[in-house]
PDB file of C-alpha atoms in Angstrom:
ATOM      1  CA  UNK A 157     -29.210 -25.757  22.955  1.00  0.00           C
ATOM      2  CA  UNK A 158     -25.530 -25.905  23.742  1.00  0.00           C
ATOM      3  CA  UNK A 159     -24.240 -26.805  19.952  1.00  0.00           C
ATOM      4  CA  UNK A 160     -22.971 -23.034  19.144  1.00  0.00           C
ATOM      5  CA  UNK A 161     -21.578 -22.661  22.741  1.00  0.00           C
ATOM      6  CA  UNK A 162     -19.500 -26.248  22.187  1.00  0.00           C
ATOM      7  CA  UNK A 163     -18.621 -25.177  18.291  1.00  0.00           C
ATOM      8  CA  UNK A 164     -17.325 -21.788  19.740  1.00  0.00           C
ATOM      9  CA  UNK A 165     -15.159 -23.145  22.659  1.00  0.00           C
ATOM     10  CA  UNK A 166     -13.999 -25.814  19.706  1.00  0.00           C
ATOM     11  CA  UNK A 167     -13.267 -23.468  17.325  1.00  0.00           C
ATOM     12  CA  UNK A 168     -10.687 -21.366  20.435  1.00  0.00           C
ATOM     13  CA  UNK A 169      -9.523 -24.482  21.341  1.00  0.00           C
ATOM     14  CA  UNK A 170      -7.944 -25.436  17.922  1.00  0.00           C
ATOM     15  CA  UNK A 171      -6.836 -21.842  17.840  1.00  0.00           C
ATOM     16  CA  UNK A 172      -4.592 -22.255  20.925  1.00  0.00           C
ATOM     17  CA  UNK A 173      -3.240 -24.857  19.033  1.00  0.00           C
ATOM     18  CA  UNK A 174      -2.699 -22.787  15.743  1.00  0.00           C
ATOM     19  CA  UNK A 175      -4.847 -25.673  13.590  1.00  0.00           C
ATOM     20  CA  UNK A 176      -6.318 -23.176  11.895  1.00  0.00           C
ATOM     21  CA  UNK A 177      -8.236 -25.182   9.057  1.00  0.00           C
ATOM     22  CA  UNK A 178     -10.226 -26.776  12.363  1.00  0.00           C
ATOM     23  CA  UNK A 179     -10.922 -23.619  13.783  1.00  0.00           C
ATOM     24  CA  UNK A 180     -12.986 -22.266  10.350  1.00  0.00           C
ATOM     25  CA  UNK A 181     -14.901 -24.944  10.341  1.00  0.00           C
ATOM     26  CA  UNK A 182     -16.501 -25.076  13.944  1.00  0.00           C
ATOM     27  CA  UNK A 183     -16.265 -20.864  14.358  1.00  0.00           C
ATOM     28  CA  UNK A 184     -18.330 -20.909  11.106  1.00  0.00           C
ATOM     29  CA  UNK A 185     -21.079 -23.226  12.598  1.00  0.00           C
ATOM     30  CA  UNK A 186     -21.146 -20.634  16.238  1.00  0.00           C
ATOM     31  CA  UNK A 187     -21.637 -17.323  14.250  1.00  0.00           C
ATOM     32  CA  UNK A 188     -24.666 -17.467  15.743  1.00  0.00           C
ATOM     33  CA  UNK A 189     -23.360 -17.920  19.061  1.00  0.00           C
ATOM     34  CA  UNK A 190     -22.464 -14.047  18.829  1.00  0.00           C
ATOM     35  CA  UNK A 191     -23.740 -11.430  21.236  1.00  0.00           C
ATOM     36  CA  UNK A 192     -23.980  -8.580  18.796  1.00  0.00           C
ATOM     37  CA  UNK A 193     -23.947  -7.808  15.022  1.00  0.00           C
ATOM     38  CA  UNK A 194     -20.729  -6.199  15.863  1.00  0.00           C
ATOM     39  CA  UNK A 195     -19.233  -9.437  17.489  1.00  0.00           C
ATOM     40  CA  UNK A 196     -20.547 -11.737  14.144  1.00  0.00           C
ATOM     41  CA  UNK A 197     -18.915  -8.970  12.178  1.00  0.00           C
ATOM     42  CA  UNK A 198     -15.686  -9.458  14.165  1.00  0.00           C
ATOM     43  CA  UNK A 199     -15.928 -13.850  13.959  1.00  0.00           C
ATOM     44  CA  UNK A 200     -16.484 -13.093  10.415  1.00  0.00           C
ATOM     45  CA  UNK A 201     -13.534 -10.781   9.461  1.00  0.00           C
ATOM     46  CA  UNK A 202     -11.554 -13.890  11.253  1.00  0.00           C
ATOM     47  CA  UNK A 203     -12.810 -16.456   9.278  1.00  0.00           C
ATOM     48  CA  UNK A 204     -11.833 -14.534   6.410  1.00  0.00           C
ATOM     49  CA  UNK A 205      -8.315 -14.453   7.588  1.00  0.00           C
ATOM     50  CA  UNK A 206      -8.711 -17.519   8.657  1.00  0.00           C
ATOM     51  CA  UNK A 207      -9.972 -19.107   5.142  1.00  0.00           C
ATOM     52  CA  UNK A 208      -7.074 -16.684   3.062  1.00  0.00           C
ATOM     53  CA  UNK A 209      -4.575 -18.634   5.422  1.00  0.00           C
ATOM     54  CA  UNK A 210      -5.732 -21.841   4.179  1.00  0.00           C
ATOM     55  CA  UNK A 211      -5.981 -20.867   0.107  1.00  0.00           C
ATOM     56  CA  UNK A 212      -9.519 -20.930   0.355  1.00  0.00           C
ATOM     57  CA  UNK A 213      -9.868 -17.520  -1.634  1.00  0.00           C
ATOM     58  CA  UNK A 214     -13.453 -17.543  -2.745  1.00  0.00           C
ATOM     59  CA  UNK A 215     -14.852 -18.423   1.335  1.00  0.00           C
ATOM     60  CA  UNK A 216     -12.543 -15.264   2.541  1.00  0.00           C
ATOM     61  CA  UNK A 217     -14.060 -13.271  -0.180  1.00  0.00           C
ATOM     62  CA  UNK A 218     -17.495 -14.106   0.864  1.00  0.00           C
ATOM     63  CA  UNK A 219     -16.973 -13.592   4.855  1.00  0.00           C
ATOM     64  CA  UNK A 220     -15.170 -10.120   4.500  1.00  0.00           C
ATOM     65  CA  UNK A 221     -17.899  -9.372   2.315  1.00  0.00           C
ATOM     66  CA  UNK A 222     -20.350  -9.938   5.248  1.00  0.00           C
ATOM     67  CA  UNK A 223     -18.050  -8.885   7.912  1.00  0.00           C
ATOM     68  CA  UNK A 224     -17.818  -5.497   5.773  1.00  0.00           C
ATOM     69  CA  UNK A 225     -22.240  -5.789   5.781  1.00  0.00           C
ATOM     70  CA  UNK A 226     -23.040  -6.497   9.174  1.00  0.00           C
ATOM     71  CA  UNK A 227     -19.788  -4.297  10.861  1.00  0.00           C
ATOM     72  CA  UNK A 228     -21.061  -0.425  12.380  1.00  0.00           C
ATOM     73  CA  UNK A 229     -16.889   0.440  13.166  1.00  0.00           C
ATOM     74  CA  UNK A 230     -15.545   2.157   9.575  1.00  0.00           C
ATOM     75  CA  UNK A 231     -12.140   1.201   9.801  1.00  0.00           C
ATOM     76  CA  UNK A 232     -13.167  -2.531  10.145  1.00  0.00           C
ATOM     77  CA  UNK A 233     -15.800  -2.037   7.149  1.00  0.00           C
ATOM     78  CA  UNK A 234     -12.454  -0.421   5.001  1.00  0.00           C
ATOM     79  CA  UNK A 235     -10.090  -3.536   5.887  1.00  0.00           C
ATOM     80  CA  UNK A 236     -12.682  -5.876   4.943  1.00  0.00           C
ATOM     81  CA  UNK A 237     -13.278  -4.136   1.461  1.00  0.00           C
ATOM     82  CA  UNK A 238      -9.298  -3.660   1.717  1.00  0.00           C
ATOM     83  CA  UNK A 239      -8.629  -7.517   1.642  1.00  0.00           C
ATOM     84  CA  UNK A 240     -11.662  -8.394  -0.427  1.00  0.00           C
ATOM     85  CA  UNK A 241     -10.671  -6.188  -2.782  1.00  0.00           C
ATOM     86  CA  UNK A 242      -7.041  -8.322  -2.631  1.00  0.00           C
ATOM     87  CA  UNK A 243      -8.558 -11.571  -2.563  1.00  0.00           C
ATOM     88  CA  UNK A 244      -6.144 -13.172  -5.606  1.00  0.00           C
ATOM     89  CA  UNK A 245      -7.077 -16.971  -6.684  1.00  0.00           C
ATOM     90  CA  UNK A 246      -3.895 -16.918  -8.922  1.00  0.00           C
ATOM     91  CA  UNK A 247      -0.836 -14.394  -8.274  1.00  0.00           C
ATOM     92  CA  UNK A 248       0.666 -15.342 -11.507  1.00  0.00           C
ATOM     93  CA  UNK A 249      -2.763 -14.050 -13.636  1.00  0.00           C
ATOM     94  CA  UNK A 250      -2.566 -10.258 -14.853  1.00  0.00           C
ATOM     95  CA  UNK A 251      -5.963 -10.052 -15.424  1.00  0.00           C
ATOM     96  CA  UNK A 252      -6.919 -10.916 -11.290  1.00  0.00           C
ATOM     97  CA  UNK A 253      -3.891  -8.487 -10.618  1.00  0.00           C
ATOM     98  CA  UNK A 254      -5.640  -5.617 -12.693  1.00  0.00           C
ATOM     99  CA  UNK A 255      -9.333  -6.728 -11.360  1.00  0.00           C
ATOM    100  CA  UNK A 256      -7.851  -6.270  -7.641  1.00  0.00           C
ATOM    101  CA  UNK A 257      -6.273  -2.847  -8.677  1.00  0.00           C
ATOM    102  CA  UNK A 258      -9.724  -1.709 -10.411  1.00  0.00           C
ATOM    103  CA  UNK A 259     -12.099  -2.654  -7.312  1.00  0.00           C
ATOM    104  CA  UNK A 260      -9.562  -0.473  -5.096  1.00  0.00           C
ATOM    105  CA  UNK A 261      -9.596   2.623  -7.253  1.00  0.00           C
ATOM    106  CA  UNK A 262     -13.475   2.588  -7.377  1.00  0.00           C
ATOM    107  CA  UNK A 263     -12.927   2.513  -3.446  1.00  0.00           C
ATOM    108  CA  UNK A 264     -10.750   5.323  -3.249  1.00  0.00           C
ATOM    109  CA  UNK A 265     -13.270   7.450  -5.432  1.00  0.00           C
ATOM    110  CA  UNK A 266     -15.880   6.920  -2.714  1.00  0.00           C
ATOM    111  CA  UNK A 267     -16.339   9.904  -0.670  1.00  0.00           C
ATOM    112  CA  UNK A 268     -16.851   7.366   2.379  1.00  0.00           C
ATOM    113  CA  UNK A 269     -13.495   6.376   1.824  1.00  0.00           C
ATOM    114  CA  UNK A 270     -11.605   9.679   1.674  1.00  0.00           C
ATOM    115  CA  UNK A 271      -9.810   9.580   4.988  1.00  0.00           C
ATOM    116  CA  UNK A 272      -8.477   6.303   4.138  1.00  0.00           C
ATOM    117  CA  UNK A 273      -7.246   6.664   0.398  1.00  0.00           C
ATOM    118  CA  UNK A 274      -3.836   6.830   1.983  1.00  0.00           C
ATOM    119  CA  UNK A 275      -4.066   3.225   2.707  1.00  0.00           C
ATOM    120  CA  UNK A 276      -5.772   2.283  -0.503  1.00  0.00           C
ATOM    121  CA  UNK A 277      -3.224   3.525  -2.717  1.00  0.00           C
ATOM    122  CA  UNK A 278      -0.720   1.833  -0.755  1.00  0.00           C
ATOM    123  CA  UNK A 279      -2.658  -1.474  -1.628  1.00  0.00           C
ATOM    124  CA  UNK A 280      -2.904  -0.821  -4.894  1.00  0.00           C
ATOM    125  CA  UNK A 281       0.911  -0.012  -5.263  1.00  0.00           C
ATOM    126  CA  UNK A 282       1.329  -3.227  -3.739  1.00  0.00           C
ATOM    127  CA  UNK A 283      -0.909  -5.443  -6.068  1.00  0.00           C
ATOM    128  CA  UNK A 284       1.150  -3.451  -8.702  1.00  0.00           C
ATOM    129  CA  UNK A 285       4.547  -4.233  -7.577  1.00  0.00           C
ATOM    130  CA  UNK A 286       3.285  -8.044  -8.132  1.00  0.00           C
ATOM    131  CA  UNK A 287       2.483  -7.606 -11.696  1.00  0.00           C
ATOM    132  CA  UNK A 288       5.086  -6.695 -11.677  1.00  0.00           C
ATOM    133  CA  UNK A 289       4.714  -2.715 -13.176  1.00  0.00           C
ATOM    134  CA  UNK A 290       6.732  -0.141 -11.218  1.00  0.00           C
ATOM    135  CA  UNK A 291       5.377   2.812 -13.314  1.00  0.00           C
ATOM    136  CA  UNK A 292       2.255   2.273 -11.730  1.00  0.00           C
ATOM    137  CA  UNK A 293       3.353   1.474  -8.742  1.00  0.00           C
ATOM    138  CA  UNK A 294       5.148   4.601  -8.052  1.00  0.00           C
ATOM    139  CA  UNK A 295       2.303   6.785  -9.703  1.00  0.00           C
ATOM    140  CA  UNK A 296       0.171   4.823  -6.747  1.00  0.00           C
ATOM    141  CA  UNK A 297       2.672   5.230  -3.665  1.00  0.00           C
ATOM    142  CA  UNK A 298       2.974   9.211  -4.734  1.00  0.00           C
ATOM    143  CA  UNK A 299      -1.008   8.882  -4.798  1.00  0.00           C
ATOM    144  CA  UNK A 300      -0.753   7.972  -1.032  1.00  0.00           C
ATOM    145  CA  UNK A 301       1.529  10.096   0.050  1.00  0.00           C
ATOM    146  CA  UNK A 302      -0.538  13.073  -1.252  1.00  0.00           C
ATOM    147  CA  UNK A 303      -3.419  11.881   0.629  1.00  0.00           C
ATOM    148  CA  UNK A 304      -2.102  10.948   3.882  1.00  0.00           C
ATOM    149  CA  UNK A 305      -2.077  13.589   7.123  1.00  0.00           C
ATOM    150  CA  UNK A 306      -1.132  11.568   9.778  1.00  0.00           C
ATOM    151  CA  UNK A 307      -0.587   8.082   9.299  1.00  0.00           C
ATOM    152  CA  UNK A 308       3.554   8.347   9.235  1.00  0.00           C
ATOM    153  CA  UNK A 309       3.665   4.049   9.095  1.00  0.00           C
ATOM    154  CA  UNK A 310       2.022   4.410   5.503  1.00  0.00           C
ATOM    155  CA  UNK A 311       3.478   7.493   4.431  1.00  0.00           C
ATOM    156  CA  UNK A 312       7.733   6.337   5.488  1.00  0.00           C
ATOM    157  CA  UNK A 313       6.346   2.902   3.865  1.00  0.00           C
ATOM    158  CA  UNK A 314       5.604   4.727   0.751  1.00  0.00           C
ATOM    159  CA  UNK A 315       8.537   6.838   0.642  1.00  0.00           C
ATOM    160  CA  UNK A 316      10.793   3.724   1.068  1.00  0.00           C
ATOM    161  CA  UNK A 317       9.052   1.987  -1.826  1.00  0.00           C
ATOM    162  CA  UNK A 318       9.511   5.059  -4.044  1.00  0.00           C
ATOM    163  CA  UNK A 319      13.449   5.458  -2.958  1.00  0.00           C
ATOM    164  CA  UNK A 320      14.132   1.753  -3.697  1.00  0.00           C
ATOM    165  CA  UNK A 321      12.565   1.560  -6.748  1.00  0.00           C
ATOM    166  CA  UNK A 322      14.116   4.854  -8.392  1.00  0.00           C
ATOM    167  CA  UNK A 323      17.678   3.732  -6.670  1.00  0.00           C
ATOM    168  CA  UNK A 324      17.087   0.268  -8.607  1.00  0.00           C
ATOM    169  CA  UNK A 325      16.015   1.971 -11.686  1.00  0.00           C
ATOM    170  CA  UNK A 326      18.877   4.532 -11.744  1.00  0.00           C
ATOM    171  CA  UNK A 327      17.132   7.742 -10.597  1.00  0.00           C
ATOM    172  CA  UNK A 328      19.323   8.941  -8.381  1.00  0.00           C
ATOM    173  CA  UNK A 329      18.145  12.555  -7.084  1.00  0.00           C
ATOM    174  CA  UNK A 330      14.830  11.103  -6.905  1.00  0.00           C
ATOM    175  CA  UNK A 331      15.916   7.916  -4.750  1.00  0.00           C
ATOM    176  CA  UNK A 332      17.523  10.491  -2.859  1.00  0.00           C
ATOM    177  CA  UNK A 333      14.856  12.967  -1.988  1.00  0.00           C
ATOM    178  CA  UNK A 334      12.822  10.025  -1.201  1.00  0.00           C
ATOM    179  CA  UNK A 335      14.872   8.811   1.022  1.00  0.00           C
ATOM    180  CA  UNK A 336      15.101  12.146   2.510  1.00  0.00           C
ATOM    181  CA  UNK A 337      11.601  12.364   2.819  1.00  0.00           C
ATOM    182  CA  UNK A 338      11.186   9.981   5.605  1.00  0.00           C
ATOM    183  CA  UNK A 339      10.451  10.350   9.235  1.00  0.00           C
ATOM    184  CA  UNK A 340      12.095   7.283  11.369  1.00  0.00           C
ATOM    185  CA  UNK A 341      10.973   6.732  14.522  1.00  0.00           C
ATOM    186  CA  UNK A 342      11.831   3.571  16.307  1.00  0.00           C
ATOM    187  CA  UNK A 343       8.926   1.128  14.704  1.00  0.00           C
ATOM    188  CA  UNK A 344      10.446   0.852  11.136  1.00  0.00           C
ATOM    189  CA  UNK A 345      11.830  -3.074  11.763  1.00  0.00           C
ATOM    190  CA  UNK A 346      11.770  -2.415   7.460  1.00  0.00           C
ATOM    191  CA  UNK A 347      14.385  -0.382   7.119  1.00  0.00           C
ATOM    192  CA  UNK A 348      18.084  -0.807   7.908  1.00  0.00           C
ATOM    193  CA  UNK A 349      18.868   2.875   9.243  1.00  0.00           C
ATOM    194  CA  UNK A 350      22.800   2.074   8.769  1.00  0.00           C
ATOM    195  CA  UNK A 351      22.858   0.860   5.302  1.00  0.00           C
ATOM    196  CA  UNK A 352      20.443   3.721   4.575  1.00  0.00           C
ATOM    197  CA  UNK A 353      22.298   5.994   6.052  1.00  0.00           C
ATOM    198  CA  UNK A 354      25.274   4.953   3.868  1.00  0.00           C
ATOM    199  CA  UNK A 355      23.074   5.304   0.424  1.00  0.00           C
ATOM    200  CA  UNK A 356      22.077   8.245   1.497  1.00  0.00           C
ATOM    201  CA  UNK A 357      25.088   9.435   1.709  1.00  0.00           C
ATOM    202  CA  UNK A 358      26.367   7.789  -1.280  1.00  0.00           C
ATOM    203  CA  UNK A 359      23.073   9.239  -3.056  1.00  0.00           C
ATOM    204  CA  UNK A 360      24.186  12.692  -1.685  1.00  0.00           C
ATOM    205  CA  UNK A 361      27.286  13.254  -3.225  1.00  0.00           C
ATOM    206  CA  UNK A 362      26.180  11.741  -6.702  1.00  0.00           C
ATOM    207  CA  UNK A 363      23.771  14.320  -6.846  1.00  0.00           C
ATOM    208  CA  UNK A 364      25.563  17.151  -6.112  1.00  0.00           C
ATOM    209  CA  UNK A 365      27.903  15.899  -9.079  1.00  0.00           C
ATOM    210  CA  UNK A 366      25.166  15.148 -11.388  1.00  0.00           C
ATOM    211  CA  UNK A 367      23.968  18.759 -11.134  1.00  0.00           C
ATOM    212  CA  UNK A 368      26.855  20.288 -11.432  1.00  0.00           C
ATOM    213  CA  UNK A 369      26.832  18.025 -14.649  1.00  0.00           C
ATOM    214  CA  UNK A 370      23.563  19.184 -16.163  1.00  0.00           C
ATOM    215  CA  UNK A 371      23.891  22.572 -15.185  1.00  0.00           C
ATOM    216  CA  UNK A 372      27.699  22.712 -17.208  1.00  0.00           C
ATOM    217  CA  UNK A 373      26.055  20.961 -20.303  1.00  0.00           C
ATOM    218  CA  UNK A 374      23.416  23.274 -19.932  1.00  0.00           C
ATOM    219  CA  UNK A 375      25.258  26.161 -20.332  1.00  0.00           C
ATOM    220  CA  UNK A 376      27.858  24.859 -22.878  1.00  0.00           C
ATOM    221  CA  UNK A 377      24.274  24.142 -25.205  1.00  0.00           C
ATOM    222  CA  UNK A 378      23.821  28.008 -24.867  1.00  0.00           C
ATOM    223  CA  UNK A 379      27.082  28.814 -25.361  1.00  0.00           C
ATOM    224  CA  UNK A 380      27.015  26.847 -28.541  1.00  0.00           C
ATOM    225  CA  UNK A 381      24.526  28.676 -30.123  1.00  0.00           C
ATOM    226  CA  UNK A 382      24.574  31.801 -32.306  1.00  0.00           C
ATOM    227  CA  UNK A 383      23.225  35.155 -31.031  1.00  0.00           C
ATOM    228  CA  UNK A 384      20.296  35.373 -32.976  1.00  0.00           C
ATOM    229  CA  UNK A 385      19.046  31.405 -31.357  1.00  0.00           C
ATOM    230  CA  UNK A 386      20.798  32.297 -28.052  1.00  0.00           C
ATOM    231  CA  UNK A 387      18.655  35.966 -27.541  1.00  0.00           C
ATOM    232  CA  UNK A 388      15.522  33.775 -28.564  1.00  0.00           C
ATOM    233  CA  UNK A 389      16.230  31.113 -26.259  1.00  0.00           C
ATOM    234  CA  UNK A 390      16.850  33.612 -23.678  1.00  0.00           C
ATOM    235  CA  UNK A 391      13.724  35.542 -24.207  1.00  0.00           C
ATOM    236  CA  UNK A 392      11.823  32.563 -24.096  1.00  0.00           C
ATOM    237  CA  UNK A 393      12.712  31.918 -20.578  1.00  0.00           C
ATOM    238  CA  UNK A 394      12.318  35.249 -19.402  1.00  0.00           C
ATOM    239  CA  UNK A 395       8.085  34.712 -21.084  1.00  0.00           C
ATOM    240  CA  UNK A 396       8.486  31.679 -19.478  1.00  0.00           C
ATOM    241  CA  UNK A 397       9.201  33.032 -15.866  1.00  0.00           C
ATOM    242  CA  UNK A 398       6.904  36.289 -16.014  1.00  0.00           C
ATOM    243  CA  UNK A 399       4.207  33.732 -17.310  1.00  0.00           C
TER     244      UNK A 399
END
């Protein structure tokens, strides 16, 4: 009568001592030790995390997959799909990589899902970065930031991503209006404000030089032409800015 009661108190008491293998085992023999559905769904979202700890990939996918069934609170049902939808076997295998990605857009075309697509687009651009593909990463991250209202962690996350991967890539004015685009507060343990600061900076002054650059070519290409091309090219813009 007591089994589930001892298996539960087992399972905390390896916990306390961060033997974490131990503590799947017996807190998967007291799930039915729980109180409520909500409670199981809780044990079984931490076995999950418990069993991705250890490598065991295919047990995590099948406990968030229950935890996700048997949870009534949303946001835990959308973090267990979330890290389901993550579960890798091997990081080094496109194809898992592109699997992971495809279960998460199918998520974020849920209606269900639509206050959250923030977060799933974020994942994705994550699994992306691994493959690693930075085109669709950054499509992904400007995906997120499009949906998200008020969840400033994700969004500044997102707008870092975006500013270090144009800065590495040589887009300057957009690494810079990245950049510019996010909204420190004091929880960002990510970021280096100084050394940000100083690219930003940096980042500043290139651009004003680089427009100042385009615009002068710009205008030496009109220059250049004859009359005839340059009153065509001119008249072109002018249908182009009425239009």
């Amino acid at each position: 009568r007591l089994k589930s009661d001892l298996e539960e108190v087992t399972a905390y008491w390896f916990y306390q001592q961060n033997m974490y293998d131990s503590v799947a085992n017996h807190l998967q023999k007291a799930l039915d030790n729980a109180d409520s559905k909500q409670d199981q769904s809780r044990w079984e979202f931490l076995l999950a995390q418990l069993y991705e700890m250890n490598g065991e990939f295919d047990n995590a996918s099948k406990y968030y997959g229950k935890a996700s069934t048997h949870t009534v609170n949303l946001v835990m049902d959308i973090q267990a799909r979330l890290n389901d939808a993550k579960m890798l076997r091997d990081l080094s295998d496109p194809k898992q990589l592109d699997n992971s990605i495809e279960n998460l857009l199918k998520m974020a075309k849920k209606d269900r899902f639509e206050n959250y697509r923030d977060i799933i687009y974020y994942s994705a651009a994550q699994l992306a970065l691994q493959k690693p593909d930075t085109i669709a990463t950054k499509r992904f991250l400007i995906k997120s930031v499009s949906y998200n209202n008020e969840n400033i962690e994700t969004r500044n996350k997102s707008f870092f991503q975006l500013g270090n991967i144009s800065y590495s890539e040589g887009y300057f004015r957009d690494a810079y209006s990245f950049y510019d685009s996010l909204k420190l507060t004091n929880e960002e343990d990510y970021i280096d404000e100084k050394e940000l600061a100083k690219r930003k900076d940096a980042l500043g002054n290139m651009v004003v030089r680089i427009s100042a650059i385009e615009r002068e070519d710009s205008l030496q290409k009109v220059a250049a032409l004859s009359p005839a091309e340059r009153d065509a090219y001119v008249k072109k813009i002018l249908r182009t800015l009425r239009k």
